[in-house]
PDB file of C-alpha atoms in Angstrom:
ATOM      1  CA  UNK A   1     -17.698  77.000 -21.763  1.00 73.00           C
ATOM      2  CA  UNK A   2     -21.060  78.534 -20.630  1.00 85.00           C
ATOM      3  CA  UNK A   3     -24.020  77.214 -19.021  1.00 90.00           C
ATOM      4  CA  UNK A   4     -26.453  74.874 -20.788  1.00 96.00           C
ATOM      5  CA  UNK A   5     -29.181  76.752 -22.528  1.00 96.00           C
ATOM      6  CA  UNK A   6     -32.078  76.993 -21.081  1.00 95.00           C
ATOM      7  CA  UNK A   7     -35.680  75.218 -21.603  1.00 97.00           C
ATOM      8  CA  UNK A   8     -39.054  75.736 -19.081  1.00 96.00           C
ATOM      9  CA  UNK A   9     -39.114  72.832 -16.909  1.00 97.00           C
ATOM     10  CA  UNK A  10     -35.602  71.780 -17.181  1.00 98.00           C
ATOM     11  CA  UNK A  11     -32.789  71.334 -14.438  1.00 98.00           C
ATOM     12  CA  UNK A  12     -29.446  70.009 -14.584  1.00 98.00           C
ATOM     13  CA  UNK A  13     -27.483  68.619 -12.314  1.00 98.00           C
ATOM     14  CA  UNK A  14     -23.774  66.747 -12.181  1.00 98.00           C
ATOM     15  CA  UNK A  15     -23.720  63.051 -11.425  1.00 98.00           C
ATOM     16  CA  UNK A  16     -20.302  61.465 -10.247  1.00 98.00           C
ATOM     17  CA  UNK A  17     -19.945  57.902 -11.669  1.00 98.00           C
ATOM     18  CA  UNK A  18     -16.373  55.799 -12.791  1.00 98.00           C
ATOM     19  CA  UNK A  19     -14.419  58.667 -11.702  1.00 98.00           C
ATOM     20  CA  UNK A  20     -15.923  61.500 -13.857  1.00 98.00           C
ATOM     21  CA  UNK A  21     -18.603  64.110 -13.849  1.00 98.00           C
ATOM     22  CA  UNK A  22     -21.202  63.454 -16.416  1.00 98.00           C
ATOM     23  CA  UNK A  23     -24.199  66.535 -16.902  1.00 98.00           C
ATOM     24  CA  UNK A  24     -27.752  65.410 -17.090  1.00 98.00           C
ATOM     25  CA  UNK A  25     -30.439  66.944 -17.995  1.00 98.00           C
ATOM     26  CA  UNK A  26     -34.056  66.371 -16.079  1.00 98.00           C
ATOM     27  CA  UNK A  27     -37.558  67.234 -16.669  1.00 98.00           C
ATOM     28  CA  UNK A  28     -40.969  65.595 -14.915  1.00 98.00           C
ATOM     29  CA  UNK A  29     -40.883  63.253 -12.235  1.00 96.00           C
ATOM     30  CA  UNK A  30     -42.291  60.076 -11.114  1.00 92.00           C
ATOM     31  CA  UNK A  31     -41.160  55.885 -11.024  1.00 93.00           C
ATOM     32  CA  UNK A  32     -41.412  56.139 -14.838  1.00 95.00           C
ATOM     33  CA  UNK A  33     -37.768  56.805 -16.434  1.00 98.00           C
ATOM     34  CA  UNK A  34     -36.920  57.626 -19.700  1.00 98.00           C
ATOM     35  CA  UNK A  35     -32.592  57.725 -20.735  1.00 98.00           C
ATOM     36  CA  UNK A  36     -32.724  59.888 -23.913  1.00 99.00           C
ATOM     37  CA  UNK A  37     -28.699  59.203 -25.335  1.00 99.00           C
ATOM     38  CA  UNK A  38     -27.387  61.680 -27.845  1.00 98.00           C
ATOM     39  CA  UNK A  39     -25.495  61.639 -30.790  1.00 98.00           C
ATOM     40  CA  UNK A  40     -22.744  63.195 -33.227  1.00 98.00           C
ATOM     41  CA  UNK A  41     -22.122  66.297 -33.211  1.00 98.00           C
ATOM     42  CA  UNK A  42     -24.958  66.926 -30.591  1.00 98.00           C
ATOM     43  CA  UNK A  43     -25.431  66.821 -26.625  1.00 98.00           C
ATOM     44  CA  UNK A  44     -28.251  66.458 -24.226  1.00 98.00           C
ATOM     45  CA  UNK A  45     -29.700  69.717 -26.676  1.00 98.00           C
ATOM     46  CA  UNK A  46     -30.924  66.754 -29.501  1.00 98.00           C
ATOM     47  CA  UNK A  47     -33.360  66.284 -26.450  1.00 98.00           C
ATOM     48  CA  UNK A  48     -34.673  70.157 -26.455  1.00 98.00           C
ATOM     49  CA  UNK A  49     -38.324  68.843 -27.616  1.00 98.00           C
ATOM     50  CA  UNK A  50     -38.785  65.760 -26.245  1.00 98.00           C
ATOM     51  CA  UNK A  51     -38.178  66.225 -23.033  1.00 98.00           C
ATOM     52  CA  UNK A  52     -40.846  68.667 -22.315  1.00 97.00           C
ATOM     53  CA  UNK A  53     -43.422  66.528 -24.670  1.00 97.00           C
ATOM     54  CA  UNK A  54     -42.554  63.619 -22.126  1.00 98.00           C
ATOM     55  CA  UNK A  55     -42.379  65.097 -18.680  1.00 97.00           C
ATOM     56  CA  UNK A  56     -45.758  65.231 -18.133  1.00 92.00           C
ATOM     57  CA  UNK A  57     -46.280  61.621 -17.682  1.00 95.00           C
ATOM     58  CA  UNK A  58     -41.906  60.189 -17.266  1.00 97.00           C
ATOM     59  CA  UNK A  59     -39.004  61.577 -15.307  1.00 98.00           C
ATOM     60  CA  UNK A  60     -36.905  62.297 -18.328  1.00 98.00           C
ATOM     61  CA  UNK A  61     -33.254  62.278 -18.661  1.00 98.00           C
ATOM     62  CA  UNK A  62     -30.880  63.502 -21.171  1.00 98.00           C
ATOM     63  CA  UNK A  63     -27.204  62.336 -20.186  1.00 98.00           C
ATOM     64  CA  UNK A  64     -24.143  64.123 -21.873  1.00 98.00           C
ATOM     65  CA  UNK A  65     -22.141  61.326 -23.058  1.00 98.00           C
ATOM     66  CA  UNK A  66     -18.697  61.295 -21.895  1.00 98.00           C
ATOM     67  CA  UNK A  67     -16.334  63.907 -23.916  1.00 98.00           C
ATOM     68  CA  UNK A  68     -19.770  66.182 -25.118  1.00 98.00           C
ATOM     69  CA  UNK A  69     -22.082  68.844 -23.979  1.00 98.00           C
ATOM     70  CA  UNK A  70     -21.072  69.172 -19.917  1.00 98.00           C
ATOM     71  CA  UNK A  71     -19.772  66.061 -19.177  1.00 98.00           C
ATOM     72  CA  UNK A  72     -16.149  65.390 -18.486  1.00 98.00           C
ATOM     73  CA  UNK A  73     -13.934  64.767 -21.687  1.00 98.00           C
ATOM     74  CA  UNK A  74     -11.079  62.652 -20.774  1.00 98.00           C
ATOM     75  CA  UNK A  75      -8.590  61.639 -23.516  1.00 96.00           C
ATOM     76  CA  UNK A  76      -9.882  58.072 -23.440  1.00 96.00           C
ATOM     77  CA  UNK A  77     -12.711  55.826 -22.800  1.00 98.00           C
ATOM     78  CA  UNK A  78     -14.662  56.109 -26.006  1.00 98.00           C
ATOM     79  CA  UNK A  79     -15.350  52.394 -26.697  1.00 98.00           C
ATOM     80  CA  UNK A  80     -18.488  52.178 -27.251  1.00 98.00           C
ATOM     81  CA  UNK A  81     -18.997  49.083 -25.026  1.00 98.00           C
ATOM     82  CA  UNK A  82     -17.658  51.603 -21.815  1.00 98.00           C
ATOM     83  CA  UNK A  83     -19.868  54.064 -22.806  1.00 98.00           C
ATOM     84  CA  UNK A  84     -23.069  52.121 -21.838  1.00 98.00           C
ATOM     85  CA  UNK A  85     -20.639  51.453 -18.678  1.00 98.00           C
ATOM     86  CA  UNK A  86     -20.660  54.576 -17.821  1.00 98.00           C
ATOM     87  CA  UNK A  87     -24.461  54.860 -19.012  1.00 98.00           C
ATOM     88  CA  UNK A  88     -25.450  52.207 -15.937  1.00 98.00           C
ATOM     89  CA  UNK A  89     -23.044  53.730 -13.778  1.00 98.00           C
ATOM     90  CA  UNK A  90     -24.899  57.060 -13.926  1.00 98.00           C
ATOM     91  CA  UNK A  91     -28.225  55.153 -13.752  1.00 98.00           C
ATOM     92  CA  UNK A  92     -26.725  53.138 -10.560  1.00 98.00           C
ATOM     93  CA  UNK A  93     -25.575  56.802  -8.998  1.00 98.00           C
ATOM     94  CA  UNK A  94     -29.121  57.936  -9.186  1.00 98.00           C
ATOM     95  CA  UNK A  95     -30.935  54.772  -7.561  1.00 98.00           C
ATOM     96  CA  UNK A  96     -32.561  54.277 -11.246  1.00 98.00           C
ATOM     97  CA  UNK A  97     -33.203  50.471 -11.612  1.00 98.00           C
ATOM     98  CA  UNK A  98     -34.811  50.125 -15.064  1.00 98.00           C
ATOM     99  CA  UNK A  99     -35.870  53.038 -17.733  1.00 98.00           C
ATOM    100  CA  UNK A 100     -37.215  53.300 -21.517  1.00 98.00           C
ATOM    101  CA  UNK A 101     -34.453  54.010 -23.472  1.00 98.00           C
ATOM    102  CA  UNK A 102     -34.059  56.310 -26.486  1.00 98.00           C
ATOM    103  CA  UNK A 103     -31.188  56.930 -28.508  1.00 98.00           C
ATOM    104  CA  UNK A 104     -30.079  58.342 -31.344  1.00 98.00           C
ATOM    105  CA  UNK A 105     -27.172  57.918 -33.619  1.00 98.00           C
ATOM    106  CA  UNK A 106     -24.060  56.823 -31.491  1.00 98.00           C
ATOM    107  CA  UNK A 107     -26.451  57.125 -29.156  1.00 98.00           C
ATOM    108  CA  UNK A 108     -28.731  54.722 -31.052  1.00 98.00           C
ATOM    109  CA  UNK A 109     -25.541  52.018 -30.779  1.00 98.00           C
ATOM    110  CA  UNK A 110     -25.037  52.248 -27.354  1.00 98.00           C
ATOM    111  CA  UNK A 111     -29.017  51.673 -26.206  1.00 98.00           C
ATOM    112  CA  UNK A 112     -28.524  48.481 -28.350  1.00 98.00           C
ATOM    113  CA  UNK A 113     -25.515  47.592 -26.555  1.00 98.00           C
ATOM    114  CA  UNK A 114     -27.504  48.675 -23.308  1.00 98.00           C
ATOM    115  CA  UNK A 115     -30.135  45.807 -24.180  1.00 98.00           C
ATOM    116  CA  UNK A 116     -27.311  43.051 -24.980  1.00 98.00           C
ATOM    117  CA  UNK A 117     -25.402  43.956 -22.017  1.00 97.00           C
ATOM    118  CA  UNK A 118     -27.904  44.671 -19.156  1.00 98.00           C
ATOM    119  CA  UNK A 119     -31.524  43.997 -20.415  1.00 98.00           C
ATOM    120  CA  UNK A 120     -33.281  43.535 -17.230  1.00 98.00           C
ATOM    121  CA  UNK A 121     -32.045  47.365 -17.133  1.00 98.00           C
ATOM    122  CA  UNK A 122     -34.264  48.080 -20.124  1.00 98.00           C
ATOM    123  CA  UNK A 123     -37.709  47.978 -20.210  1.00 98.00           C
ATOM    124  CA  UNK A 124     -38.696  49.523 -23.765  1.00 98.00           C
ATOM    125  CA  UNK A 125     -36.015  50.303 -26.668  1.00 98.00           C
ATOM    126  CA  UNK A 126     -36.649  53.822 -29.178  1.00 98.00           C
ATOM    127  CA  UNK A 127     -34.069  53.251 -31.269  1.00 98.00           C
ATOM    128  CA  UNK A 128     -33.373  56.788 -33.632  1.00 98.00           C
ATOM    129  CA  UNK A 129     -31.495  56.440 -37.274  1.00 98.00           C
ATOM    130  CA  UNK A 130     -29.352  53.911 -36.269  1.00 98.00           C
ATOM    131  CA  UNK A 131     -27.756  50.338 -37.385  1.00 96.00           C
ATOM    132  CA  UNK A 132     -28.461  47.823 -35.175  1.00 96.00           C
ATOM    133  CA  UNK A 133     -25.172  45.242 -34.458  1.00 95.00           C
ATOM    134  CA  UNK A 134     -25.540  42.317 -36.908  1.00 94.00           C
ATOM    135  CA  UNK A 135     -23.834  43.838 -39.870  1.00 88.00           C
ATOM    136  CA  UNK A 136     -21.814  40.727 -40.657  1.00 74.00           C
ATOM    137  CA  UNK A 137     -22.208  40.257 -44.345  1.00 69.00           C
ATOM    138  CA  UNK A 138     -19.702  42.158 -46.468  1.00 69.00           C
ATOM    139  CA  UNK A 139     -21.400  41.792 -49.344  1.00 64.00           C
ATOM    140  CA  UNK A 140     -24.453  43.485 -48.693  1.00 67.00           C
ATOM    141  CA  UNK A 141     -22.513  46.472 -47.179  1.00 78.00           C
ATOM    142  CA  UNK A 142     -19.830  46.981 -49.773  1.00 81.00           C
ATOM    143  CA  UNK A 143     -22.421  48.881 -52.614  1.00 84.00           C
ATOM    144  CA  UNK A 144     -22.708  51.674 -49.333  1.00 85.00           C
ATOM    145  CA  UNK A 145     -19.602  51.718 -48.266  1.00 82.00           C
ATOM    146  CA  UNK A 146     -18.560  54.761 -49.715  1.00 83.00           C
ATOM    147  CA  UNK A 147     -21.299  56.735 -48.253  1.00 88.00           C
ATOM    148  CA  UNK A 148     -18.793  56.322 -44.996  1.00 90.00           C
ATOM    149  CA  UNK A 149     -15.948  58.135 -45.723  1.00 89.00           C
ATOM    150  CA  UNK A 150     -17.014  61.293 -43.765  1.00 90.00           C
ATOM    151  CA  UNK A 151     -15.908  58.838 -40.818  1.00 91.00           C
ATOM    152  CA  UNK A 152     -12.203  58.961 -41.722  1.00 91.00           C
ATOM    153  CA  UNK A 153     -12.169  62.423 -42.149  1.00 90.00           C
ATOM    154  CA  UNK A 154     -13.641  63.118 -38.945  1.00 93.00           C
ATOM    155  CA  UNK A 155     -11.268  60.815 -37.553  1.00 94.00           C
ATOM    156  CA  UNK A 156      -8.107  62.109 -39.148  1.00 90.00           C
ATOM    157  CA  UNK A 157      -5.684  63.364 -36.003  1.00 83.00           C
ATOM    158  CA  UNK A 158      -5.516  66.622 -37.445  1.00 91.00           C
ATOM    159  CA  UNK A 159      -8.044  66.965 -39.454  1.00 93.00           C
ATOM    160  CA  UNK A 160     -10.651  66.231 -37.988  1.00 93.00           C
ATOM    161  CA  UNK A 161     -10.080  67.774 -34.611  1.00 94.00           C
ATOM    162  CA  UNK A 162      -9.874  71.144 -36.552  1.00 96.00           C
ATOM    163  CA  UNK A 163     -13.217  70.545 -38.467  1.00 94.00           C
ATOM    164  CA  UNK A 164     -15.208  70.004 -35.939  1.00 93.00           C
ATOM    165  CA  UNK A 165     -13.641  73.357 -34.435  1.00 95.00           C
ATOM    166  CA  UNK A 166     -15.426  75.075 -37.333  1.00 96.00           C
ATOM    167  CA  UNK A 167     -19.014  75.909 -37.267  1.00 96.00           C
ATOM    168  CA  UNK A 168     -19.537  75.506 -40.407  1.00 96.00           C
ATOM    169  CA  UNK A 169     -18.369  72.408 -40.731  1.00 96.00           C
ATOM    170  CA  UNK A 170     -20.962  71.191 -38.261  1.00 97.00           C
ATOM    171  CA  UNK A 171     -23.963  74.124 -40.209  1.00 97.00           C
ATOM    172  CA  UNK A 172     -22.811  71.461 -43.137  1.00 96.00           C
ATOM    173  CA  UNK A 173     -23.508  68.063 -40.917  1.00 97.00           C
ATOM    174  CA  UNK A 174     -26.937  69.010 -40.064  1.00 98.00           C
ATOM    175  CA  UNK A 175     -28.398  70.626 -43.293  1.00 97.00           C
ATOM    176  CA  UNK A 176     -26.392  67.936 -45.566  1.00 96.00           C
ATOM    177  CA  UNK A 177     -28.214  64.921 -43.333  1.00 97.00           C
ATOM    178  CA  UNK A 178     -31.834  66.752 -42.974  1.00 98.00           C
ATOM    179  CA  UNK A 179     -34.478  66.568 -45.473  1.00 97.00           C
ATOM    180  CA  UNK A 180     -36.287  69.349 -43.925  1.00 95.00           C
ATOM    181  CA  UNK A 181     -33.845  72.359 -43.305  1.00 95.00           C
ATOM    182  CA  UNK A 182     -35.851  74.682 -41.225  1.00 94.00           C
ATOM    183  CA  UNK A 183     -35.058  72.541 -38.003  1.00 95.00           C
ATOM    184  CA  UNK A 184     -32.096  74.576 -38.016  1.00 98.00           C
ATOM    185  CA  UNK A 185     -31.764  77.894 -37.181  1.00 97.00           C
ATOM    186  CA  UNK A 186     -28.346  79.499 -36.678  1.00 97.00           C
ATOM    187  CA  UNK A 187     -28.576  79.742 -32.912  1.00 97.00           C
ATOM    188  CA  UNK A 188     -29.569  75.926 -32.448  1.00 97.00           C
ATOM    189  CA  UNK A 189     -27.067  75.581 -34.466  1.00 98.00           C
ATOM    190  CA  UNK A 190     -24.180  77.623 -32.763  1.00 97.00           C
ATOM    191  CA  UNK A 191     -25.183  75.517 -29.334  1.00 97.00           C
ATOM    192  CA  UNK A 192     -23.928  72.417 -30.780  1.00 98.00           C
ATOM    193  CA  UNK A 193     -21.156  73.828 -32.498  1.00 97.00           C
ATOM    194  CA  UNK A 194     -19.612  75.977 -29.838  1.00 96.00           C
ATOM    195  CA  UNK A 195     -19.474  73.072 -27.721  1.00 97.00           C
ATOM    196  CA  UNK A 196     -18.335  71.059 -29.851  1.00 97.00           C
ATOM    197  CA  UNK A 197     -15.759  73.269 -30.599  1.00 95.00           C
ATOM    198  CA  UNK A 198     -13.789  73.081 -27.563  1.00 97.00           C
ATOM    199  CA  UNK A 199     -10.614  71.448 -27.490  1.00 96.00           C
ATOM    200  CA  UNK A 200     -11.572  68.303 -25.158  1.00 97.00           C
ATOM    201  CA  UNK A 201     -14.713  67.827 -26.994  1.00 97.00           C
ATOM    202  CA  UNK A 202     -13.141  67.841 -30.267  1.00 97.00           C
ATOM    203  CA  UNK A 203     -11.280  65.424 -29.393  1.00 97.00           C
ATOM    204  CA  UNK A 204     -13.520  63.136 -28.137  1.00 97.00           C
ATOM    205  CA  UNK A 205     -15.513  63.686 -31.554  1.00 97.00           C
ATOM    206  CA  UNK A 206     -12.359  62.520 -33.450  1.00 97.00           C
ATOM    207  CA  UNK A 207     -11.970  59.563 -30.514  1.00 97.00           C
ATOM    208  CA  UNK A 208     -15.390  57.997 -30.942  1.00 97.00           C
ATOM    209  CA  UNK A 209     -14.369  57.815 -35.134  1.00 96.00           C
ATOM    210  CA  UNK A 210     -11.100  56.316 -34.829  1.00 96.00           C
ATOM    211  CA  UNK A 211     -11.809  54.034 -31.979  1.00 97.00           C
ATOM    212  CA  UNK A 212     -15.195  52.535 -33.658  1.00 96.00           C
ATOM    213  CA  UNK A 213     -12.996  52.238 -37.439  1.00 94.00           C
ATOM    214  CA  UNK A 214      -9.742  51.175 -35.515  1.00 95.00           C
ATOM    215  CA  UNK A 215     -10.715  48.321 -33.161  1.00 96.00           C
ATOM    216  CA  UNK A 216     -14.606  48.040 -33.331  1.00 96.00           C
ATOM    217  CA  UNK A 217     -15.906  47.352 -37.039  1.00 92.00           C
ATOM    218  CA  UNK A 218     -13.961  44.802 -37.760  1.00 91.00           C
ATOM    219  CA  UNK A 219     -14.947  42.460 -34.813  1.00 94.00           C
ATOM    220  CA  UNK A 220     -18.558  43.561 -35.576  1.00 92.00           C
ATOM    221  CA  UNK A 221     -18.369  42.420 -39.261  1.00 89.00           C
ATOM    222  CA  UNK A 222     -16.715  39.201 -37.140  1.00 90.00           C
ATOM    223  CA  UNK A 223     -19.419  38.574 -36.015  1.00 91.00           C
ATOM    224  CA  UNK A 224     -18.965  39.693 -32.576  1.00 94.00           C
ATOM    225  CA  UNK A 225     -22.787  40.361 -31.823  1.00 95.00           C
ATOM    226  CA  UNK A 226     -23.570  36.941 -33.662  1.00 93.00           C
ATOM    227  CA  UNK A 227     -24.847  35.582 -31.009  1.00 94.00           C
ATOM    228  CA  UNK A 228     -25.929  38.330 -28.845  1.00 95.00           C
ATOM    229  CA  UNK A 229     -29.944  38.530 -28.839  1.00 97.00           C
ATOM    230  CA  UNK A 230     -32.238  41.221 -28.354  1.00 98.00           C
ATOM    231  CA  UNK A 231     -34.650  40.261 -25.887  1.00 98.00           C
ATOM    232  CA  UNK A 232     -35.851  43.980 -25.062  1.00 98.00           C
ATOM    233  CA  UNK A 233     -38.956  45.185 -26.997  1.00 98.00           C
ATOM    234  CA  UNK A 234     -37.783  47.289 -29.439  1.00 98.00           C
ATOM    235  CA  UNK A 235     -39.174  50.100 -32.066  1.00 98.00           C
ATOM    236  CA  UNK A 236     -37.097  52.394 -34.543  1.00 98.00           C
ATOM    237  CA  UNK A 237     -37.676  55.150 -35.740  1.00 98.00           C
ATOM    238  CA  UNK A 238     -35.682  55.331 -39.311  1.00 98.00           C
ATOM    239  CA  UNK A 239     -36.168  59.050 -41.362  1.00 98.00           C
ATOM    240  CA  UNK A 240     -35.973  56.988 -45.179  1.00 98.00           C
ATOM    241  CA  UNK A 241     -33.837  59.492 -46.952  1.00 97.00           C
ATOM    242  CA  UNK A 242     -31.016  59.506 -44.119  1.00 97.00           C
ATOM    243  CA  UNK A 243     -27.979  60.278 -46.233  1.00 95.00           C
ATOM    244  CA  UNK A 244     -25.352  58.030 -45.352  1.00 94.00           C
ATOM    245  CA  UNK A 245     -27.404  55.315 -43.182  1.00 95.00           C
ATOM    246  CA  UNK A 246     -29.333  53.726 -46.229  1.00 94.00           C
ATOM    247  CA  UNK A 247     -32.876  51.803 -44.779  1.00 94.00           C
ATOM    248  CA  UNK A 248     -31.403  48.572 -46.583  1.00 92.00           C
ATOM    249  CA  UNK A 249     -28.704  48.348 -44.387  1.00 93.00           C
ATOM    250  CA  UNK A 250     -31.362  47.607 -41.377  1.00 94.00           C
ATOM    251  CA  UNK A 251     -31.956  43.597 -43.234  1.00 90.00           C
ATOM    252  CA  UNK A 252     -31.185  40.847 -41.051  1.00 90.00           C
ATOM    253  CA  UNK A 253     -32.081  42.117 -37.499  1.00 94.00           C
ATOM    254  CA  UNK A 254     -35.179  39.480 -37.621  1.00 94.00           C
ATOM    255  CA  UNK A 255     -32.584  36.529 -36.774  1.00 93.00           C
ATOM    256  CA  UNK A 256     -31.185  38.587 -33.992  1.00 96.00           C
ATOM    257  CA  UNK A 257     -34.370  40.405 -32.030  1.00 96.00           C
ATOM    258  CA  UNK A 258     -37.122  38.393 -30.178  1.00 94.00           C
ATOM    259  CA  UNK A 259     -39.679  42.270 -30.334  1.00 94.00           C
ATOM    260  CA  UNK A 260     -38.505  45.054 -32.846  1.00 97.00           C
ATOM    261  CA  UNK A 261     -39.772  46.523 -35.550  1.00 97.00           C
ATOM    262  CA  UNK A 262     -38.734  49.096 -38.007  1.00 98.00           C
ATOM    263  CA  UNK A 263     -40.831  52.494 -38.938  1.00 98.00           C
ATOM    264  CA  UNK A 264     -39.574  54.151 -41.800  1.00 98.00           C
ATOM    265  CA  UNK A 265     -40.401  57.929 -41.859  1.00 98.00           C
ATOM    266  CA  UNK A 266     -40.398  59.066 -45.275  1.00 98.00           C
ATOM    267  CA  UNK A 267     -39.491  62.328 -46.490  1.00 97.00           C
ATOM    268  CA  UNK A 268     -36.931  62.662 -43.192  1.00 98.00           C
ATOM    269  CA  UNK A 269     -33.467  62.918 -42.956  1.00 98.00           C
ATOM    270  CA  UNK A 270     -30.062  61.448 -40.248  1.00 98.00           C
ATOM    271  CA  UNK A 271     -31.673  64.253 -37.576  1.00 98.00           C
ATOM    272  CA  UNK A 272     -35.607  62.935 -36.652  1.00 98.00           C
ATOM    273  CA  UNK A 273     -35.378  63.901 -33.404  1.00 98.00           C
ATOM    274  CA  UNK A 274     -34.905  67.415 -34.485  1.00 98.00           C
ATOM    275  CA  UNK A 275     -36.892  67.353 -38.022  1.00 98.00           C
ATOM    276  CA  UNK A 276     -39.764  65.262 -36.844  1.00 98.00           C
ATOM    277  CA  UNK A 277     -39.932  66.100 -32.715  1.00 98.00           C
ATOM    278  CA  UNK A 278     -43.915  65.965 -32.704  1.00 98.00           C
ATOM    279  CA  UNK A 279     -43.651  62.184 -34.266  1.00 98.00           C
ATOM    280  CA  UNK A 280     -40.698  61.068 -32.083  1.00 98.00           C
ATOM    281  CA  UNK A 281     -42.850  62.304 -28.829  1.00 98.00           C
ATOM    282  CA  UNK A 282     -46.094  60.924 -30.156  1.00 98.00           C
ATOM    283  CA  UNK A 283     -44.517  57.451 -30.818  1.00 98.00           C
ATOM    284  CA  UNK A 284     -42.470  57.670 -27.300  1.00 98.00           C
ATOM    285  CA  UNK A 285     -45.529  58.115 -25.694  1.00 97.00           C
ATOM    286  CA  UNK A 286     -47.418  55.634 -27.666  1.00 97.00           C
ATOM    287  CA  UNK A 287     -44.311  53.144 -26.675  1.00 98.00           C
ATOM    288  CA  UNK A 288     -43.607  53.398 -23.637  1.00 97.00           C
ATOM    289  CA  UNK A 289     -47.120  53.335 -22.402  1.00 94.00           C
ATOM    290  CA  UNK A 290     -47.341  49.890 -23.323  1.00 78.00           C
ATOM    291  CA  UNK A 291     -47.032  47.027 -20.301  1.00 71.00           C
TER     292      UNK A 291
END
């Protein structure tokens, strides 16, 4: 596995917390912190645009979760409760007391997670095309349900692990979920596929599936965030015509959040960060300027 690619005002550097070696990515400086947490298939690379849009006035960081980009990929550990775990314990290793959080996707999950578990950790929430953790009621889930299905394929043992070994498996994840295509070029894209493509990080792909359908939905459609409230001020971000994470699905947060509030982005796909950088920034900024 090469080096991280490279952008103009970006370092990296290793961070060892809960026994492993996670990758971060760091731009600007100063008190004010921003955690940017990827998603599937990406790494800390989902970050490529914001980071420079936001160093002028943050210290930005873009963490490799555990199993992607440069991070250590151990053959377990993908719950997604551990991976905010290991989300504060990089945060703890670097004397960080409290950032703005974005996250996208899986990424997305674990910031809200983040805000349940640790909130005084938390100042501001930028939640990217993601559900938030009160999907309890069957009924209004079932009609979508189907659109779901890519997750046991990329789950499947075999399967899956040799999909996301594929490029063009991945090519087919990121035009399939964008509205606008020309975010992607073929070298963009070959960063997050090669990567991907390596045996420990395939794995991990297939791990964060199985583990979420095998012992996490069901306790969330439990209830097991009933009573879990969201006290940190919170704004999403929501591209409309995301392909398998309908806007509908977002009802009944209200009961659950004390500040959020939805923006949906029309004519945008699953990808915003990457299809709509210049909004994402301008609405970070706008954000988490805010006392």
């Amino acid at each position: 596995m090469g080096d991280p690619p490279r952008i103009d005002g970006v370092t990296h550097r290793t961070v060892r917390a809960r026994g492993l070696d996670f990758h971060v990515a760091e731009a600007g400086a100063g008190d004010n912190v921003v955690l940017c947490l990827h998603g599937w298939p990406q790494h800390w690379y989902e970050w490529r645009h914001l980071l420079p849009a936001l160093a002028e006035e943050h210290r930005v960081l873009a963490l490799d979760q555990r199993g992607f980009g440069w991070s250590d990929a151990p053959p377990r550990g993908y719950e997604k409760e551990s991976l905010a775990d290991d989300a504060l314990a990089v945060l703890d290793a670097l004397g960080i007391e409290q950032v703005d959080l974005v996250g996208h996707d899986w990424g997305g999950w674990i910031g809200f997670l983040l805000c349940l578990k640790a909130p005084a950790r938390i100042r501001r929430f930028l939640p990217l095309n993601i559900l938030h953790p009160w999907l309890t009621s069957r009924r209004a889930i079932l009609p979508y349900a189907w659109r779901f299905t890519y997750q046991l394929v990329v789950m499947a043992p075999l399967l899956g692990y040799q999909l996301q070994r594929r490029t063009k498996f991945i090519e087919r994840i990121f035009l399939r979920g964008s509205t606008d295509r020309s975010a992607w070029d073929e070298a963009t894209i070959s960063v997050f596929a090669e990567n991907l493509g390596e045996p420990a990080r395939a794995r991990a792909g297939v791990q964060m599936y199985r583990v979420f359908q095998l012992h996490e939905v069901g306790p969330m459609l439990r209830g097991r965030y009933a009573d879990a409230r969201l006290t940190v001020p919170t704004r999403m971000l929501f591209g409309a015509r995301d392909p398998i994470l309908r806007p509908q699905l977002l009802a009944g947060y209200e009961r659950h959040a004390d500040r959020m509030e939805v923006e949906l982005v029309p004519e945008c796909g699953h990808f915003i960060a990457d299809e709509r950088p210049q909004l994402v920034a301008e609405r970070a900024r706008q954000f988490f300027a805010a006392n």
